Amino acid sequence: MLLKRSILTVVPVALLSSLIPSAMADAVPVIVRGKVQMQDGSAPGKSVGTERVCSDSNGSGPGPLTDKAGVYTWRMEVDFMRSRVCYIHATLSGYVSTRVDISSLNPAKSVNFDLATITLSIAGSDPYQLSGADSDVPSKSRQAWKAAGAAVMANNIAEAAAQYKAAAEASPKYAPAWHNLGILMDFQRNLPEARKAYEQAIAADPKMMAPYVTLARLSIKEKDWATVTKSTAALIPLDKKRIFPEMYLHQAVAQYNLKDMAAAEASAKEALNPKEKQTAPRAEYVLGRIMESKGDMAGAKQHMLRYLELQPAAEDAALIKAHIDGLGQPGAPDPDLELIVR
């Protein structure tokens, strides 16, 4: 998560000693089951570690390994009377993990829990991660930079944005300040200002990859196909480790809307390149739409169904199913080629 709220529970000291024995007595064994997947929805193909982290450190520690399909089963002690935040994440060198909150598990309701899926992605692949080390900040911008960080920790987004803007304007060639400003503007749905900040970040450091991705995503939402094309064309040669396979998907979507179907098909297939560590499953749906535009309804259906197999919980899964059912018929639902959710 980019921005988090801290939940603090204050217990009067006089009551603390009376609460501890009761809380400890409420530790109950439960069984949790879950799954770890890669960013493209595929199985890890190897065992992955799991870890529980709690805000009071009690109960924090490593858990069981997954199997190669990413499935794990964990028998753990849950003390649901204790006021704390606990979550589970996956551990794999070179990757970052989403996390699943388990703070509300209540053994009074059940002792068996199926958890949400955890996703692993290559480290550095979240373009909305606030970036920049304090030691790298130009001296002219350090005061505003530190104030911005403090405001982020306090969840004061307006103040953080103002301070990142001050830092960027004081040192216009320091790209992270512009990019962080863009992220916060994006977070507040101020897309015009986010766009300006991302463009300033790119101008300040054309080799910084994240602003190209965030600008492409913003431009997809605004259907600005020229900017999408420009952003993808600039980033793809820079992304030697293919951290952002989604850029091929963005490129395919722009090319489709610009009526260059041959190029769109090539880009969509590259987004699904099985030789790469990460792919963009949504490209299967885009390929389906390309086949549909050619009158190949059987091919269209095949690719769209494949996408639903890869991403059964897609936000617009029901709409895509309705589109499949109405292939070749006037008035069929028309889902967007790509969903950019923020």
mmCIF file with all atom_site columns, N, CA and C in Angstrom, residues 50-106:
data_model
loop_
_atom_site.group_PDB
_atom_site.id
_atom_site.type_symbol
_atom_site.label_atom_id
_atom_site.label_alt_id
_atom_site.label_comp_id
_atom_site.label_asym_id
_atom_site.label_entity_id
_atom_site.label_seq_id
_atom_site.pdbx_PDB_ins_code
_atom_site.Cartn_x
_atom_site.Cartn_y
_atom_site.Cartn_z
_atom_site.occupancy
_atom_site.B_iso_or_equiv
_atom_site.pdbx_formal_charge
_atom_site.auth_seq_id
_atom_site.auth_comp_id
_atom_site.auth_asym_id
_atom_site.auth_atom_id
_atom_site.pdbx_PDB_model_num
ATOM 1   N N  . THR A 1 50  ? 6.488   -18.057 3.762  1.00 0.00 ? 50  THR A N  1
ATOM 2   C CA . THR A 1 50  ? 5.417   -17.191 4.271  1.00 0.00 ? 50  THR A CA 1
ATOM 3   C C  . THR A 1 50  ? 5.867   -16.638 5.624  1.00 0.00 ? 50  THR A C  1
ATOM 4   N N  . GLU A 1 51  ? 5.300   -15.530 6.016  1.00 0.00 ? 51  GLU A N  1
ATOM 5   C CA . GLU A 1 51  ? 5.683   -14.901 7.272  1.00 0.00 ? 51  GLU A CA 1
ATOM 6   C C  . GLU A 1 51  ? 4.494   -14.155 7.858  1.00 0.00 ? 51  GLU A C  1
ATOM 7   N N  . ARG A 1 52  ? 4.359   -14.252 9.167  1.00 0.00 ? 52  ARG A N  1
ATOM 8   C CA . ARG A 1 52  ? 3.347   -13.457 9.868  1.00 0.00 ? 52  ARG A CA 1
ATOM 9   C C  . ARG A 1 52  ? 4.041   -12.304 10.576 1.00 0.00 ? 52  ARG A C  1
ATOM 10  N N  . VAL A 1 53  ? 3.483   -11.116 10.436 1.00 0.00 ? 53  VAL A N  1
ATOM 11  C CA . VAL A 1 53  ? 4.027   -9.924  11.087 1.00 0.00 ? 53  VAL A CA 1
ATOM 12  C C  . VAL A 1 53  ? 2.918   -9.277  11.904 1.00 0.00 ? 53  VAL A C  1
ATOM 13  N N  . CYS A 1 54  ? 3.186   -9.011  13.187 1.00 0.00 ? 54  CYS A N  1
ATOM 14  C CA . CYS A 1 54  ? 2.205   -8.372  14.066 1.00 0.00 ? 54  CYS A CA 1
ATOM 15  C C  . CYS A 1 54  ? 2.775   -7.074  14.617 1.00 0.00 ? 54  CYS A C  1
ATOM 16  N N  . SER A 1 55  ? 1.914   -6.107  14.823 1.00 0.00 ? 55  SER A N  1
ATOM 17  C CA . SER A 1 55  ? 2.353   -4.774  15.231 1.00 0.00 ? 55  SER A CA 1
ATOM 18  C C  . SER A 1 55  ? 3.015   -4.770  16.598 1.00 0.00 ? 55  SER A C  1
ATOM 19  N N  . ASP A 1 56  ? 2.696   -5.765  17.462 1.00 0.00 ? 56  ASP A N  1
ATOM 20  C CA . ASP A 1 56  ? 3.312   -5.795  18.787 1.00 0.00 ? 56  ASP A CA 1
ATOM 21  C C  . ASP A 1 56  ? 4.457   -6.813  18.858 1.00 0.00 ? 56  ASP A C  1
ATOM 22  N N  . SER A 1 57  ? 4.809   -7.373  17.702 1.00 0.00 ? 57  SER A N  1
ATOM 23  C CA . SER A 1 57  ? 5.899   -8.364  17.532 1.00 0.00 ? 57  SER A CA 1
ATOM 24  C C  . SER A 1 57  ? 5.555   -9.747  18.074 1.00 0.00 ? 57  SER A C  1
ATOM 25  N N  . ASN A 1 58  ? 4.631   -9.839  19.029 1.00 0.00 ? 58  ASN A N  1
ATOM 26  C CA . ASN A 1 58  ? 4.228   -11.154 19.517 1.00 0.00 ? 58  ASN A CA 1
ATOM 27  C C  . ASN A 1 58  ? 3.475   -11.905 18.427 1.00 0.00 ? 58  ASN A C  1
ATOM 28  N N  . GLY A 1 59  ? 3.926   -13.083 18.120 1.00 0.00 ? 59  GLY A N  1
ATOM 29  C CA . GLY A 1 59  ? 3.285   -13.860 17.061 1.00 0.00 ? 59  GLY A CA 1
ATOM 30  C C  . GLY A 1 59  ? 3.942   -13.683 15.715 1.00 0.00 ? 59  GLY A C  1
ATOM 31  N N  . SER A 1 60  ? 4.862   -12.717 15.603 1.00 0.00 ? 60  SER A N  1
ATOM 32  C CA . SER A 1 60  ? 5.574   -12.528 14.335 1.00 0.00 ? 60  SER A CA 1
ATOM 33  C C  . SER A 1 60  ? 6.577   -13.655 14.133 1.00 0.00 ? 60  SER A C  1
ATOM 34  N N  . GLY A 1 61  ? 6.734   -14.080 12.893 1.00 0.00 ? 61  GLY A N  1
ATOM 35  C CA . GLY A 1 61  ? 7.709   -15.122 12.602 1.00 0.00 ? 61  GLY A CA 1
ATOM 36  C C  . GLY A 1 61  ? 7.397   -15.845 11.314 1.00 0.00 ? 61  GLY A C  1
ATOM 37  N N  . PRO A 1 62  ? 8.327   -16.674 10.852 1.00 0.00 ? 62  PRO A N  1
ATOM 38  C CA . PRO A 1 62  ? 8.132   -17.403 9.593  1.00 0.00 ? 62  PRO A CA 1
ATOM 39  C C  . PRO A 1 62  ? 7.055   -18.468 9.711  1.00 0.00 ? 62  PRO A C  1
ATOM 40  N N  . GLY A 1 63  ? 6.421   -18.739 8.592  1.00 0.00 ? 63  GLY A N  1
ATOM 41  C CA . GLY A 1 63  ? 5.399   -19.769 8.542  1.00 0.00 ? 63  GLY A CA 1
ATOM 42  C C  . GLY A 1 63  ? 5.818   -20.894 7.620  1.00 0.00 ? 63  GLY A C  1
ATOM 43  N N  . PRO A 1 64  ? 4.880   -21.712 7.181  1.00 0.00 ? 64  PRO A N  1
ATOM 44  C CA . PRO A 1 64  ? 5.202   -22.846 6.320  1.00 0.00 ? 64  PRO A CA 1
ATOM 45  C C  . PRO A 1 64  ? 5.563   -22.408 4.906  1.00 0.00 ? 64  PRO A C  1
ATOM 46  N N  . LEU A 1 65  ? 6.291   -23.266 4.206  1.00 0.00 ? 65  LEU A N  1
ATOM 47  C CA . LEU A 1 65  ? 6.551   -23.054 2.784  1.00 0.00 ? 65  LEU A CA 1
ATOM 48  C C  . LEU A 1 65  ? 5.315   -23.439 1.981  1.00 0.00 ? 65  LEU A C  1
ATOM 49  N N  . THR A 1 66  ? 5.130   -22.802 0.854  1.00 0.00 ? 66  THR A N  1
ATOM 50  C CA . THR A 1 66  ? 4.074   -23.219 -0.063 1.00 0.00 ? 66  THR A CA 1
ATOM 51  C C  . THR A 1 66  ? 4.552   -24.433 -0.849 1.00 0.00 ? 66  THR A C  1
ATOM 52  N N  . ASP A 1 67  ? 3.636   -25.083 -1.546 1.00 0.00 ? 67  ASP A N  1
ATOM 53  C CA . ASP A 1 67  ? 4.058   -26.074 -2.526 1.00 0.00 ? 67  ASP A CA 1
ATOM 54  C C  . ASP A 1 67  ? 4.346   -25.349 -3.840 1.00 0.00 ? 67  ASP A C  1
ATOM 55  N N  . LYS A 1 68  ? 4.688   -26.062 -4.891 1.00 0.00 ? 68  LYS A N  1
ATOM 56  C CA . LYS A 1 68  ? 5.062   -25.417 -6.150 1.00 0.00 ? 68  LYS A CA 1
ATOM 57  C C  . LYS A 1 68  ? 3.888   -24.692 -6.800 1.00 0.00 ? 68  LYS A C  1
ATOM 58  N N  . ALA A 1 69  ? 2.671   -25.084 -6.411 1.00 0.00 ? 69  ALA A N  1
ATOM 59  C CA . ALA A 1 69  ? 1.482   -24.407 -6.933 1.00 0.00 ? 69  ALA A CA 1
ATOM 60  C C  . ALA A 1 69  ? 1.169   -23.140 -6.139 1.00 0.00 ? 69  ALA A C  1
ATOM 61  N N  . GLY A 1 70  ? 1.950   -22.886 -5.081 1.00 0.00 ? 70  GLY A N  1
ATOM 62  C CA . GLY A 1 70  ? 1.749   -21.686 -4.282 1.00 0.00 ? 70  GLY A CA 1
ATOM 63  C C  . GLY A 1 70  ? 0.784   -21.855 -3.122 1.00 0.00 ? 70  GLY A C  1
ATOM 64  N N  . VAL A 1 71  ? 0.329   -23.076 -2.853 1.00 0.00 ? 71  VAL A N  1
ATOM 65  C CA . VAL A 1 71  ? -0.673  -23.319 -1.813 1.00 0.00 ? 71  VAL A CA 1
ATOM 66  C C  . VAL A 1 71  ? 0.011   -23.575 -0.464 1.00 0.00 ? 71  VAL A C  1
ATOM 67  N N  . TYR A 1 72  ? -0.526  -22.985 0.592  1.00 0.00 ? 72  TYR A N  1
ATOM 68  C CA . TYR A 1 72  ? 0.001   -23.243 1.928  1.00 0.00 ? 72  TYR A CA 1
ATOM 69  C C  . TYR A 1 72  ? -1.139  -23.467 2.912  1.00 0.00 ? 72  TYR A C  1
ATOM 70  N N  . THR A 1 73  ? -0.850  -24.231 3.957  1.00 0.00 ? 73  THR A N  1
ATOM 71  C CA . THR A 1 73  ? -1.769  -24.440 5.075  1.00 0.00 ? 73  THR A CA 1
ATOM 72  C C  . THR A 1 73  ? -0.990  -24.172 6.349  1.00 0.00 ? 73  THR A C  1
ATOM 73  N N  . TRP A 1 74  ? -1.554  -23.341 7.204  1.00 0.00 ? 74  TRP A N  1
ATOM 74  C CA . TRP A 1 74  ? -0.810  -22.881 8.378  1.00 0.00 ? 74  TRP A CA 1
ATOM 75  C C  . TRP A 1 74  ? -1.685  -23.053 9.618  1.00 0.00 ? 74  TRP A C  1
ATOM 76  N N  . ARG A 1 75  ? -1.198  -23.840 10.576 1.00 0.00 ? 75  ARG A N  1
ATOM 77  C CA . ARG A 1 75  ? -1.856  -23.945 11.880 1.00 0.00 ? 75  ARG A CA 1
ATOM 78  C C  . ARG A 1 75  ? -1.176  -22.938 12.795 1.00 0.00 ? 75  ARG A C  1
ATOM 79  N N  . MET A 1 76  ? -1.917  -21.967 13.243 1.00 0.00 ? 76  MET A N  1
ATOM 80  C CA . MET A 1 76  ? -1.337  -20.896 14.056 1.00 0.00 ? 76  MET A CA 1
ATOM 81  C C  . MET A 1 76  ? -2.201  -20.599 15.267 1.00 0.00 ? 76  MET A C  1
ATOM 82  N N  . GLU A 1 77  ? -1.606  -19.962 16.259 1.00 0.00 ? 77  GLU A N  1
ATOM 83  C CA . GLU A 1 77  ? -2.330  -19.528 17.443 1.00 0.00 ? 77  GLU A CA 1
ATOM 84  C C  . GLU A 1 77  ? -2.830  -18.103 17.208 1.00 0.00 ? 77  GLU A C  1
ATOM 85  N N  . VAL A 1 78  ? -4.100  -17.879 17.467 1.00 0.00 ? 78  VAL A N  1
ATOM 86  C CA . VAL A 1 78  ? -4.699  -16.557 17.287 1.00 0.00 ? 78  VAL A CA 1
ATOM 87  C C  . VAL A 1 78  ? -5.235  -16.069 18.626 1.00 0.00 ? 78  VAL A C  1
ATOM 88  N N  . ASP A 1 79  ? -4.775  -14.901 19.034 1.00 0.00 ? 79  ASP A N  1
ATOM 89  C CA . ASP A 1 79  ? -5.255  -14.277 20.269 1.00 0.00 ? 79  ASP A CA 1
ATOM 90  C C  . ASP A 1 79  ? -6.142  -13.101 19.877 1.00 0.00 ? 79  ASP A C  1
ATOM 91  N N  . PHE A 1 80  ? -7.420  -13.377 19.638 1.00 0.00 ? 80  PHE A N  1
ATOM 92  C CA . PHE A 1 80  ? -8.295  -12.360 19.057 1.00 0.00 ? 80  PHE A CA 1
ATOM 93  C C  . PHE A 1 80  ? -8.726  -11.290 20.054 1.00 0.00 ? 80  PHE A C  1
ATOM 94  N N  . MET A 1 81  ? -8.361  -11.459 21.332 1.00 0.00 ? 81  MET A N  1
ATOM 95  C CA . MET A 1 81  ? -8.707  -10.431 22.313 1.00 0.00 ? 81  MET A CA 1
ATOM 96  C C  . MET A 1 81  ? -7.639  -9.339  22.403 1.00 0.00 ? 81  MET A C  1
ATOM 97  N N  . ARG A 1 82  ? -6.487  -9.584  21.786 1.00 0.00 ? 82  ARG A N  1
ATOM 98  C CA . ARG A 1 82  ? -5.396  -8.612  21.867 1.00 0.00 ? 82  ARG A CA 1
ATOM 99  C C  . ARG A 1 82  ? -5.561  -7.561  20.772 1.00 0.00 ? 82  ARG A C  1
ATOM 100 N N  . SER A 1 83  ? -5.365  -6.302  21.143 1.00 0.00 ? 83  SER A N  1
ATOM 101 C CA . SER A 1 83  ? -5.493  -5.209  20.170 1.00 0.00 ? 83  SER A CA 1
ATOM 102 C C  . SER A 1 83  ? -4.178  -5.058  19.407 1.00 0.00 ? 83  SER A C  1
ATOM 103 N N  . ARG A 1 84  ? -4.143  -5.561  18.214 1.00 0.00 ? 84  ARG A N  1
ATOM 104 C CA . ARG A 1 84  ? -2.950  -5.456  17.381 1.00 0.00 ? 84  ARG A CA 1
ATOM 105 C C  . ARG A 1 84  ? -3.326  -5.700  15.927 1.00 0.00 ? 84  ARG A C  1
ATOM 106 N N  . VAL A 1 85  ? -2.421  -5.386  15.036 1.00 0.00 ? 85  VAL A N  1
ATOM 107 C CA . VAL A 1 85  ? -2.611  -5.633  13.612 1.00 0.00 ? 85  VAL A CA 1
ATOM 108 C C  . VAL A 1 85  ? -1.643  -6.731  13.195 1.00 0.00 ? 85  VAL A C  1
ATOM 109 N N  . CYS A 1 86  ? -2.151  -7.752  12.529 1.00 0.00 ? 86  CYS A N  1
ATOM 110 C CA . CYS A 1 86  ? -1.314  -8.840  12.032 1.00 0.00 ? 86  CYS A CA 1
ATOM 111 C C  . CYS A 1 86  ? -1.631  -9.099  10.566 1.00 0.00 ? 86  CYS A C  1
ATOM 112 N N  . TYR A 1 87  ? -0.618  -9.467  9.806  1.00 0.00 ? 87  TYR A N  1
ATOM 113 C CA . TYR A 1 87  ? -0.826  -9.821  8.409  1.00 0.00 ? 87  TYR A CA 1
ATOM 114 C C  . TYR A 1 87  ? 0.156   -10.902 7.994  1.00 0.00 ? 87  TYR A C  1
ATOM 115 N N  . ILE A 1 88  ? -0.140  -11.543 6.886  1.00 0.00 ? 88  ILE A N  1
ATOM 116 C CA . ILE A 1 88  ? 0.729   -12.570 6.300  1.00 0.00 ? 88  ILE A CA 1
ATOM 117 C C  . ILE A 1 88  ? 1.214   -12.069 4.949  1.00 0.00 ? 88  ILE A C  1
ATOM 118 N N  . HIS A 1 89  ? 2.489   -12.265 4.665  1.00 0.00 ? 89  HIS A N  1
ATOM 119 C CA . HIS A 1 89  ? 2.997   -11.996 3.333  1.00 0.00 ? 89  HIS A CA 1
ATOM 120 C C  . HIS A 1 89  ? 3.927   -13.143 2.911  1.00 0.00 ? 89  HIS A C  1
ATOM 121 N N  . ALA A 1 90  ? 4.311   -13.126 1.662  1.00 0.00 ? 90  ALA A N  1
ATOM 122 C CA . ALA A 1 90  ? 5.205   -14.154 1.127  1.00 0.00 ? 90  ALA A CA 1
ATOM 123 C C  . ALA A 1 90  ? 6.627   -13.616 1.071  1.00 0.00 ? 90  ALA A C  1
ATOM 124 N N  . THR A 1 91  ? 7.598   -14.516 1.088  1.00 0.00 ? 91  THR A N  1
ATOM 125 C CA . THR A 1 91  ? 9.009   -14.118 1.030  1.00 0.00 ? 91  THR A CA 1
ATOM 126 C C  . THR A 1 91  ? 9.716   -14.908 -0.070 1.00 0.00 ? 91  THR A C  1
ATOM 127 N N  . LEU A 1 92  ? 10.316  -14.161 -0.990 1.00 0.00 ? 92  LEU A N  1
ATOM 128 C CA . LEU A 1 92  ? 11.097  -14.766 -2.070 1.00 0.00 ? 92  LEU A CA 1
ATOM 129 C C  . LEU A 1 92  ? 12.117  -13.738 -2.522 1.00 0.00 ? 92  LEU A C  1
ATOM 130 N N  . SER A 1 93  ? 13.372  -14.102 -2.520 1.00 0.00 ? 93  SER A N  1
ATOM 131 C CA . SER A 1 93  ? 14.440  -13.173 -2.859 1.00 0.00 ? 93  SER A CA 1
ATOM 132 C C  . SER A 1 93  ? 14.216  -12.517 -4.216 1.00 0.00 ? 93  SER A C  1
ATOM 133 N N  . GLY A 1 94  ? 14.337  -11.184 -4.257 1.00 0.00 ? 94  GLY A N  1
ATOM 134 C CA . GLY A 1 94  ? 14.182  -10.436 -5.498 1.00 0.00 ? 94  GLY A CA 1
ATOM 135 C C  . GLY A 1 94  ? 12.754  -10.036 -5.809 1.00 0.00 ? 94  GLY A C  1
ATOM 136 N N  . TYR A 1 95  ? 11.813  -10.404 -4.917 1.00 0.00 ? 95  TYR A N  1
ATOM 137 C CA . TYR A 1 95  ? 10.400  -10.113 -5.158 1.00 0.00 ? 95  TYR A CA 1
ATOM 138 C C  . TYR A 1 95  ? 9.802   -9.392  -3.957 1.00 0.00 ? 95  TYR A C  1
ATOM 139 N N  . VAL A 1 96  ? 8.737   -8.636  -4.209 1.00 0.00 ? 96  VAL A N  1
ATOM 140 C CA . VAL A 1 96  ? 7.960   -8.015  -3.145 1.00 0.00 ? 96  VAL A CA 1
ATOM 141 C C  . VAL A 1 96  ? 6.573   -8.640  -3.137 1.00 0.00 ? 96  VAL A C  1
ATOM 142 N N  . SER A 1 97  ? 5.940   -8.600  -1.977 1.00 0.00 ? 97  SER A N  1
ATOM 143 C CA . SER A 1 97  ? 4.689   -9.326  -1.778 1.00 0.00 ? 97  SER A CA 1
ATOM 144 C C  . SER A 1 97  ? 3.569   -8.402  -1.331 1.00 0.00 ? 97  SER A C  1
ATOM 145 N N  . THR A 1 98  ? 2.355   -8.693  -1.786 1.00 0.00 ? 98  THR A N  1
ATOM 146 C CA . THR A 1 98  ? 1.185   -8.081  -1.171 1.00 0.00 ? 98  THR A CA 1
ATOM 147 C C  . THR A 1 98  ? 0.981   -8.781  0.163  1.00 0.00 ? 98  THR A C  1
ATOM 148 N N  . ARG A 1 99  ? 0.075   -8.274  0.964  1.00 0.00 ? 99  ARG A N  1
ATOM 149 C CA . ARG A 1 99  ? -0.136  -8.906  2.261  1.00 0.00 ? 99  ARG A CA 1
ATOM 150 C C  . ARG A 1 99  ? -1.622  -9.065  2.550  1.00 0.00 ? 99  ARG A C  1
ATOM 151 N N  . VAL A 1 100 ? -1.920  -10.020 3.412  1.00 0.00 ? 100 VAL A N  1
ATOM 152 C CA . VAL A 1 100 ? -3.299  -10.318 3.785  1.00 0.00 ? 100 VAL A CA 1
ATOM 153 C C  . VAL A 1 100 ? -3.470  -10.044 5.277  1.00 0.00 ? 100 VAL A C  1
ATOM 154 N N  . ASP A 1 101 ? -4.406  -9.184  5.593  1.00 0.00 ? 101 ASP A N  1
ATOM 155 C CA . ASP A 1 101 ? -4.673  -8.829  6.993  1.00 0.00 ? 101 ASP A CA 1
ATOM 156 C C  . ASP A 1 101 ? -5.411  -9.981  7.677  1.00 0.00 ? 101 ASP A C  1
ATOM 157 N N  . ILE A 1 102 ? -4.863  -10.447 8.805  1.00 0.00 ? 102 ILE A N  1
ATOM 158 C CA . ILE A 1 102 ? -5.521  -11.535 9.554  1.00 0.00 ? 102 ILE A CA 1
ATOM 159 C C  . ILE A 1 102 ? -5.914  -11.071 10.954 1.00 0.00 ? 102 ILE A C  1
ATOM 160 N N  . SER A 1 103 ? -5.950  -9.760  11.160 1.00 0.00 ? 103 SER A N  1
ATOM 161 C CA . SER A 1 103 ? -6.232  -9.224  12.486 1.00 0.00 ? 103 SER A CA 1
ATOM 162 C C  . SER A 1 103 ? -7.625  -9.600  12.991 1.00 0.00 ? 103 SER A C  1
ATOM 163 N N  . SER A 1 104 ? -8.560  -9.784  12.080 1.00 0.00 ? 104 SER A N  1
ATOM 164 C CA . SER A 1 104 ? -9.955  -10.002 12.489 1.00 0.00 ? 104 SER A CA 1
ATOM 165 C C  . SER A 1 104 ? -10.354 -11.470 12.536 1.00 0.00 ? 104 SER A C  1
ATOM 166 N N  . LEU A 1 105 ? -9.395  -12.388 12.406 1.00 0.00 ? 105 LEU A N  1
ATOM 167 C CA . LEU A 1 105 ? -9.759  -13.810 12.502 1.00 0.00 ? 105 LEU A CA 1
ATOM 168 C C  . LEU A 1 105 ? -10.352 -14.083 13.880 1.00 0.00 ? 105 LEU A C  1
ATOM 169 N N  . ASN A 1 106 ? -11.541 -14.638 13.917 1.00 0.00 ? 106 ASN A N  1
ATOM 170 C CA . ASN A 1 106 ? -12.229 -14.868 15.182 1.00 0.00 ? 106 ASN A CA 1
ATOM 171 C C  . ASN A 1 106 ? -12.568 -16.351 15.334 1.00 0.00 ? 106 ASN A C  1
#
